[in-house]
Amino acid sequence: MNIYSALISILILLNSYFKTYDLKPFSHILGLEGFIKTKKPYFCANMMHFELSEEHLAVQQAARDFAQTELLPGVIERDNKQEFPAEQIKKLGELGFLGMMVDPKYGGSGMDTISYVLAMEELSKVDASASVVVSVNNSLVCWGLENFANEEQKQKYLVPLAKGLVHGAFCLSEPEAGSDATSQRTTAVDMGDYYLVNGTKNWITNGNTASTYLVIAQTNVEAGHRGINAFIMTRDMEGFVVGKKEDKMGIRGSDTHSLMFTDVKVPKANRIGEDGFGFKFAMKTLTGGRIGIASQALGIASGAYELSLKYAKERKAFGTEIMNHQAIQFKLADMATDIEAARMLCLKAAWLKDQHLDYGRASSMAKLFSSEVAMKHTVEAVQIHGGYGYVKEYHVERLMRDAKITQIYEGTSEVQRVVISRDILK
Ligand code: CAA
């Protein structure tokens, strides 16, 4: 049997097994006219295509509906007052959006990363202060615990987080350790059956609203990054103090605080992984987190674009709707093109993660590009809106302020370029 006939035999076998796939269009090439009956070529199942499944579309629609009915009302007020969207986060938890990718046996929704990207885009179109909670809880806290915590830790901490009963925080940044994440000053001294933790963490998302904190600290200075550990901490631990709330430019509804630890006794049972695994834990977790923030940036950009499109069709200048002016048309064309490219990068990174393939470079590319697109095109959205764009009622000025943080947190654009270039050059 030559390769050609072996291939035909395999295709026929697969075709008869998977009745829904059709080899018809290929039957004349294969010389098998009339022999092949069903609808789609089998090998399309594994071929690249750009269609979302019905399940993906349903998740996307659910997130879109939630954003319109639950997040949109009050979003301007929450931004003004720096008010955390507590009710909305509770509802998102009840709907399964806080543990989207967690296995149902740990209380999660068991969805894939593609679904997560789609949901993040829709929520972020309207309220990036709420979507950052979704991102941190899903990708940094739940994913980190599901993949690296032991069974006892999962039962105790992951299950309530995945069910959305509570949410968590990821504590890596410090006053002197932002991009240079190996320079941890927070110490965790091994005292036998517990660690004594001292130090300060900065700019912690969910700092005052979280119940579970994943804290990175230095145990063995001589060992450098290999002496860093990750711990599960709770705010009821003695010596754990929540510091001041940050008064931020954007995502003002999100809850950002510094945290202070003074002689906090953290049981050894709360260390994640082997001794010295903490830095790798942080890096691996952030690699997935960057897909979440990339999708948030994508949502901010596409939210601004949709508002601009609507405005351009309604607003008149020089005797016609402004969409009829080429200056506006070109802006819209650039926005639509860049946003589509950002979406492709986000979905590609998510797909690679779902296939258990290396997604480090892809997630950094998605975050770098999407956050730059968000910044660039929210500025353009304000420009299209003119004077109205500069006032709060029209939403785009908030989206412009919110966009900026996507170039900074979970690794600045410069850090993403470091990750990408190192991967290219290795
Ligand atoms: N996966 C697994 N291991 C990784 C890794 C990854 N993605 N990246 C690095 N490592 C490992 C390396 O292999 C190396 O281990 P070995 O020595 O055993 O081989 C170790 O980690 C150190 O790596 P580097 O030498 O590359 O470390 P570096 O000091 O040069 O730093 C960096 C690299 C990419 C700049 C990194 O420090 C970094 O990502 N910085 C940014 C930190 C960040 O994203 N902070 C965000 C704060 S969290 C936040 O914002 C959350 C929020 O609330 C929204």
mmCIF file of C-alpha atoms and ligand atoms in Angstrom, residues 132 136 140 169-173 177-183 202-206 225-226 279-287 290 293 360 405 408-412 415-416 418-419 422, ligand 1:
data_model
loop_
_atom_site.group_PDB
_atom_site.id
_atom_site.type_symbol
_atom_site.label_atom_id
_atom_site.label_comp_id
_atom_site.label_asym_id
_atom_site.label_seq_id
_atom_site.Cartn_x
_atom_site.Cartn_y
_atom_site.Cartn_z
ATOM 1 C CA VAL A 132 -9.480 43.630 36.172
ATOM 2 C CA VAL A 136 -6.657 38.817 38.413
ATOM 3 C CA LEU A 140 -3.284 35.003 38.531
ATOM 4 C CA ALA A 169 -5.023 39.259 45.038
ATOM 5 C CA PHE A 170 -1.579 38.639 43.563
ATOM 6 C CA CYS A 171 1.189 40.348 45.515
ATOM 7 C CA LEU A 172 4.484 40.630 43.667
ATOM 8 C CA SER A 173 5.179 44.366 43.213
ATOM 9 C CA ALA A 177 10.564 45.826 42.811
ATOM 10 C CA GLY A 178 8.281 46.506 39.857
ATOM 11 C CA SER A 179 9.694 45.392 36.506
ATOM 12 C CA ASP A 180 12.786 44.090 38.325
ATOM 13 C CA ALA A 181 10.716 41.420 40.030
ATOM 14 C CA THR A 182 13.653 39.357 41.335
ATOM 15 C CA SER A 183 14.608 42.210 43.716
ATOM 16 C CA ASN A 202 2.573 48.037 46.412
ATOM 17 C CA TRP A 203 -0.252 48.658 43.915
ATOM 18 C CA ILE A 204 -2.102 45.487 44.843
ATOM 19 C CA THR A 205 -5.318 45.035 42.876
ATOM 20 C CA ASN A 206 -8.162 43.920 45.206
ATOM 21 C CA HIS A 225 15.523 34.320 42.481
ATOM 22 C CA ARG A 226 15.870 30.642 43.418
ATOM 23 C CA PHE A 279 9.767 33.288 41.294
ATOM 24 C CA LYS A 280 8.946 30.676 38.687
ATOM 25 C CA PHE A 281 5.435 30.501 40.116
ATOM 26 C CA ALA A 282 5.101 34.264 39.607
ATOM 27 C CA MET A 283 6.508 34.197 36.061
ATOM 28 C CA LYS A 284 4.427 31.227 34.922
ATOM 29 C CA THR A 285 1.289 32.740 36.393
ATOM 30 C CA LEU A 286 1.952 36.150 34.861
ATOM 31 C CA THR A 287 2.433 34.564 31.447
ATOM 32 C CA ARG A 290 -0.931 38.752 30.320
ATOM 33 C CA ILE A 293 -4.785 42.022 30.431
ATOM 34 C CA GLY A 360 5.001 32.891 26.468
ATOM 35 C CA ILE A 405 -2.689 50.956 32.970
ATOM 36 C CA ILE A 408 1.963 49.108 32.851
ATOM 37 C CA TYR A 409 0.541 46.303 34.998
ATOM 38 C CA GLU A 410 1.362 42.614 34.679
ATOM 39 C CA GLY A 411 4.559 43.703 32.958
ATOM 40 C CA THR A 412 5.125 47.051 31.221
ATOM 41 C CA VAL A 415 9.064 44.124 29.886
ATOM 42 C CA GLN A 416 6.947 42.507 27.148
ATOM 43 C CA VAL A 418 12.257 41.967 26.847
ATOM 44 C CA VAL A 419 10.285 38.697 26.966
ATOM 45 C CA ARG A 422 14.702 37.022 24.499
HETATM 46 N N1 CAA B 1 8.125 30.870 33.017
HETATM 47 C C1 CAA B 1 8.927 30.093 33.788
HETATM 48 N N2 CAA B 1 10.117 30.513 34.258
HETATM 49 C C2 CAA B 1 10.511 31.756 33.924
HETATM 50 C C3 CAA B 1 9.745 32.601 33.114
HETATM 51 C C4 CAA B 1 8.496 32.103 32.652
HETATM 52 N N3 CAA B 1 7.696 32.847 31.887
HETATM 53 N N4 CAA B 1 10.393 33.759 32.957
HETATM 54 C C5 CAA B 1 11.544 33.647 33.629
HETATM 55 N N5 CAA B 1 11.605 32.442 34.220
HETATM 56 C C6 CAA B 1 12.682 31.892 35.023
HETATM 57 C C7 CAA B 1 13.995 31.821 34.240
HETATM 58 O O1 CAA B 1 14.084 30.609 33.525
HETATM 59 C C8 CAA B 1 15.022 31.935 35.332
HETATM 60 O O2 CAA B 1 15.169 30.697 35.973
HETATM 61 P P1 CAA B 1 16.577 29.882 35.949
HETATM 62 O O3 CAA B 1 17.627 30.854 36.382
HETATM 63 O O4 CAA B 1 16.355 28.770 36.894
HETATM 64 O O5 CAA B 1 16.754 29.467 34.533
HETATM 65 C C9 CAA B 1 14.350 32.848 36.339
HETATM 66 O O6 CAA B 1 12.962 32.779 36.098
HETATM 67 C C10 CAA B 1 14.834 34.282 36.243
HETATM 68 O O7 CAA B 1 14.547 34.718 34.939
HETATM 69 P P2 CAA B 1 15.303 35.912 34.259
HETATM 70 O O8 CAA B 1 16.782 35.755 34.405
HETATM 71 O O9 CAA B 1 14.758 36.064 32.882
HETATM 72 O O10 CAA B 1 14.854 37.112 35.192
HETATM 73 P P3 CAA B 1 15.047 38.670 35.022
HETATM 74 O O11 CAA B 1 15.454 39.248 36.307
HETATM 75 O O12 CAA B 1 15.904 38.969 33.820
HETATM 76 O O13 CAA B 1 13.540 39.187 34.776
HETATM 77 C C11 CAA B 1 11.556 39.767 33.617
HETATM 78 C C12 CAA B 1 12.782 38.846 33.717
HETATM 79 C C13 CAA B 1 10.830 39.265 32.367
HETATM 80 C C14 CAA B 1 11.922 41.224 33.418
HETATM 81 C C15 CAA B 1 10.677 39.564 34.869
HETATM 82 O O14 CAA B 1 11.290 40.066 36.029
HETATM 83 C C16 CAA B 1 9.323 40.210 34.746
HETATM 84 O O15 CAA B 1 8.415 39.637 34.133
HETATM 85 N N6 CAA B 1 9.123 41.430 35.313
HETATM 86 C C17 CAA B 1 7.826 42.073 35.333
HETATM 87 C C18 CAA B 1 7.065 41.695 36.557
HETATM 88 C C19 CAA B 1 5.599 41.917 36.392
HETATM 89 O O16 CAA B 1 4.991 41.538 35.413
HETATM 90 N N7 CAA B 1 5.005 42.508 37.406
HETATM 91 C C20 CAA B 1 3.590 42.696 37.429
HETATM 92 C C21 CAA B 1 3.092 42.751 38.817
HETATM 93 S S1 CAA B 1 1.673 41.797 39.105
HETATM 94 C C22 CAA B 1 0.348 42.761 38.668
HETATM 95 O O17 CAA B 1 0.449 43.764 38.037
HETATM 96 C C23 CAA B 1 -0.940 42.163 39.073
HETATM 97 C C24 CAA B 1 -2.064 43.079 39.265
HETATM 98 O O18 CAA B 1 -2.457 43.337 40.386
HETATM 99 C C25 CAA B 1 -2.838 43.511 38.094
#
